[in-house]
Short mmCIF file of C-alpha atoms in Angstrom, two decimals:
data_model
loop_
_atom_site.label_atom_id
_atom_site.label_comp_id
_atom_site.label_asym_id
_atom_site.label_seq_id
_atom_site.Cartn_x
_atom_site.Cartn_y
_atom_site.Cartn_z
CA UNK A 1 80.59 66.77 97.89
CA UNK A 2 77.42 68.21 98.51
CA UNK A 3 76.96 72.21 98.81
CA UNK A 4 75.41 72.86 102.54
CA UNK A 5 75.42 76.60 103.27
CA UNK A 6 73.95 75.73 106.32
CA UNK A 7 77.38 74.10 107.34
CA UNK A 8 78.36 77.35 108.42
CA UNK A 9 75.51 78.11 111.12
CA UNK A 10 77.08 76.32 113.98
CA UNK A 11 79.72 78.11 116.08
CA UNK A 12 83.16 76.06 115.81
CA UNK A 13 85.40 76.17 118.48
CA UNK A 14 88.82 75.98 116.02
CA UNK A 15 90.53 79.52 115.04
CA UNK A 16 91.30 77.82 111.15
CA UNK A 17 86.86 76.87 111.05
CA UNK A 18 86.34 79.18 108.40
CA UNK A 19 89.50 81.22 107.51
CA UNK A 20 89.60 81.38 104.03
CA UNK A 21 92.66 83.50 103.31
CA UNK A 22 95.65 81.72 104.74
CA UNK A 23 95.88 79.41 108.00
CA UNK A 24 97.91 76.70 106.77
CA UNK A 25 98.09 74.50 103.73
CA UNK A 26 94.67 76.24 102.16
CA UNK A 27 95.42 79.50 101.22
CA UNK A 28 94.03 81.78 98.59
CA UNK A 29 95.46 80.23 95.04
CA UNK A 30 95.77 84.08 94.10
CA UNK A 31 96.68 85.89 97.07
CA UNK A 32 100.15 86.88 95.71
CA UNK A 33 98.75 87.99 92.77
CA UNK A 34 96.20 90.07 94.62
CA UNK A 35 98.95 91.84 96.61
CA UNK A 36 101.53 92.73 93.57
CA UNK A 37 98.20 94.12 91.87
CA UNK A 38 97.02 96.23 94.77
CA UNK A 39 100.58 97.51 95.03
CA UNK A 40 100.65 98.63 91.53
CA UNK A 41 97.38 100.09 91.68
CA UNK A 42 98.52 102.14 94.84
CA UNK A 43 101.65 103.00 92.82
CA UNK A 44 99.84 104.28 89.83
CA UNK A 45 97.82 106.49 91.94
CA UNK A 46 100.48 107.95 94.64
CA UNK A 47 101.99 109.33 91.85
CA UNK A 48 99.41 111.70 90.87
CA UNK A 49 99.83 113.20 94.61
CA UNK A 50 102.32 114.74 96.68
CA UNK A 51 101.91 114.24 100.70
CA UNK A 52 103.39 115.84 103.91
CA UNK A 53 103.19 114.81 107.40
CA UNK A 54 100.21 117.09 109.23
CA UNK A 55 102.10 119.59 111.71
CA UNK A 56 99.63 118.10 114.53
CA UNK A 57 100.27 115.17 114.05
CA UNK A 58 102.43 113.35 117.08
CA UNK A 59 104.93 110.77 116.84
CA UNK A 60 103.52 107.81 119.04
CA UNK A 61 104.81 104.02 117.74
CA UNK A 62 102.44 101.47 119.28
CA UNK A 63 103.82 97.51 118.80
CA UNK A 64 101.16 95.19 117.66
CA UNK A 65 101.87 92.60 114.97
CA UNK A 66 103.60 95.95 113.52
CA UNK A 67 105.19 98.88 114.63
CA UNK A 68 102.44 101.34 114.11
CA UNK A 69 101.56 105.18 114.79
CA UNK A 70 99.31 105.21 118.09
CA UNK A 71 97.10 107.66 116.43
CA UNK A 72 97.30 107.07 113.26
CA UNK A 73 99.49 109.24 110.45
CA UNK A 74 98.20 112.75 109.85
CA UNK A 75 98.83 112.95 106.23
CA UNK A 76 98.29 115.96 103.86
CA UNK A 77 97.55 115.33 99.98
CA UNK A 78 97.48 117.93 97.12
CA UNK A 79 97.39 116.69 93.85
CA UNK A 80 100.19 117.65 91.09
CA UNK A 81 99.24 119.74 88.60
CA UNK A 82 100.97 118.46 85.50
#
């Protein structure tokens, strides 16, 4: 019950030692709340823009956790004028 920052200076063999955002029961209280926020955010601000695929880009999926682009997405933004 004591605070020890020093608790922290030791290596710890366990993946779930300090992983503060979701490894089992102890997840972040708010991390739902964090996502529908940064969604909306995004939202609010995508709208402002219109955005094309790049003509270099190349169509390479890569599988990780995700399907993914290999090198990355090429996008092109212009704002709308309103």
């Amino acid at each position: 019950n004591k605070f020890n920052p020093l608790r922290f200076a030791n290596t710890r063999k366990h993946i779930a030692s300090f992983f503060p955002f979701g490894l089992g029961p102890r997840i972040c209280v708010d991390q739902n709340l964090a996502l529908v926020e940064a969604k909306i955010v995004l939202a609010v601000i995508i709208r402002q823009y219109s955005f094309v695929l790049s003509p270099s880009y190349v169509h390479a999926p890569m599988q990780a956790m995700t399907l993914q682009p290999q090198y990355g997405a090429q996008i092109i933004f212009s704002r709308i004028q309103r």
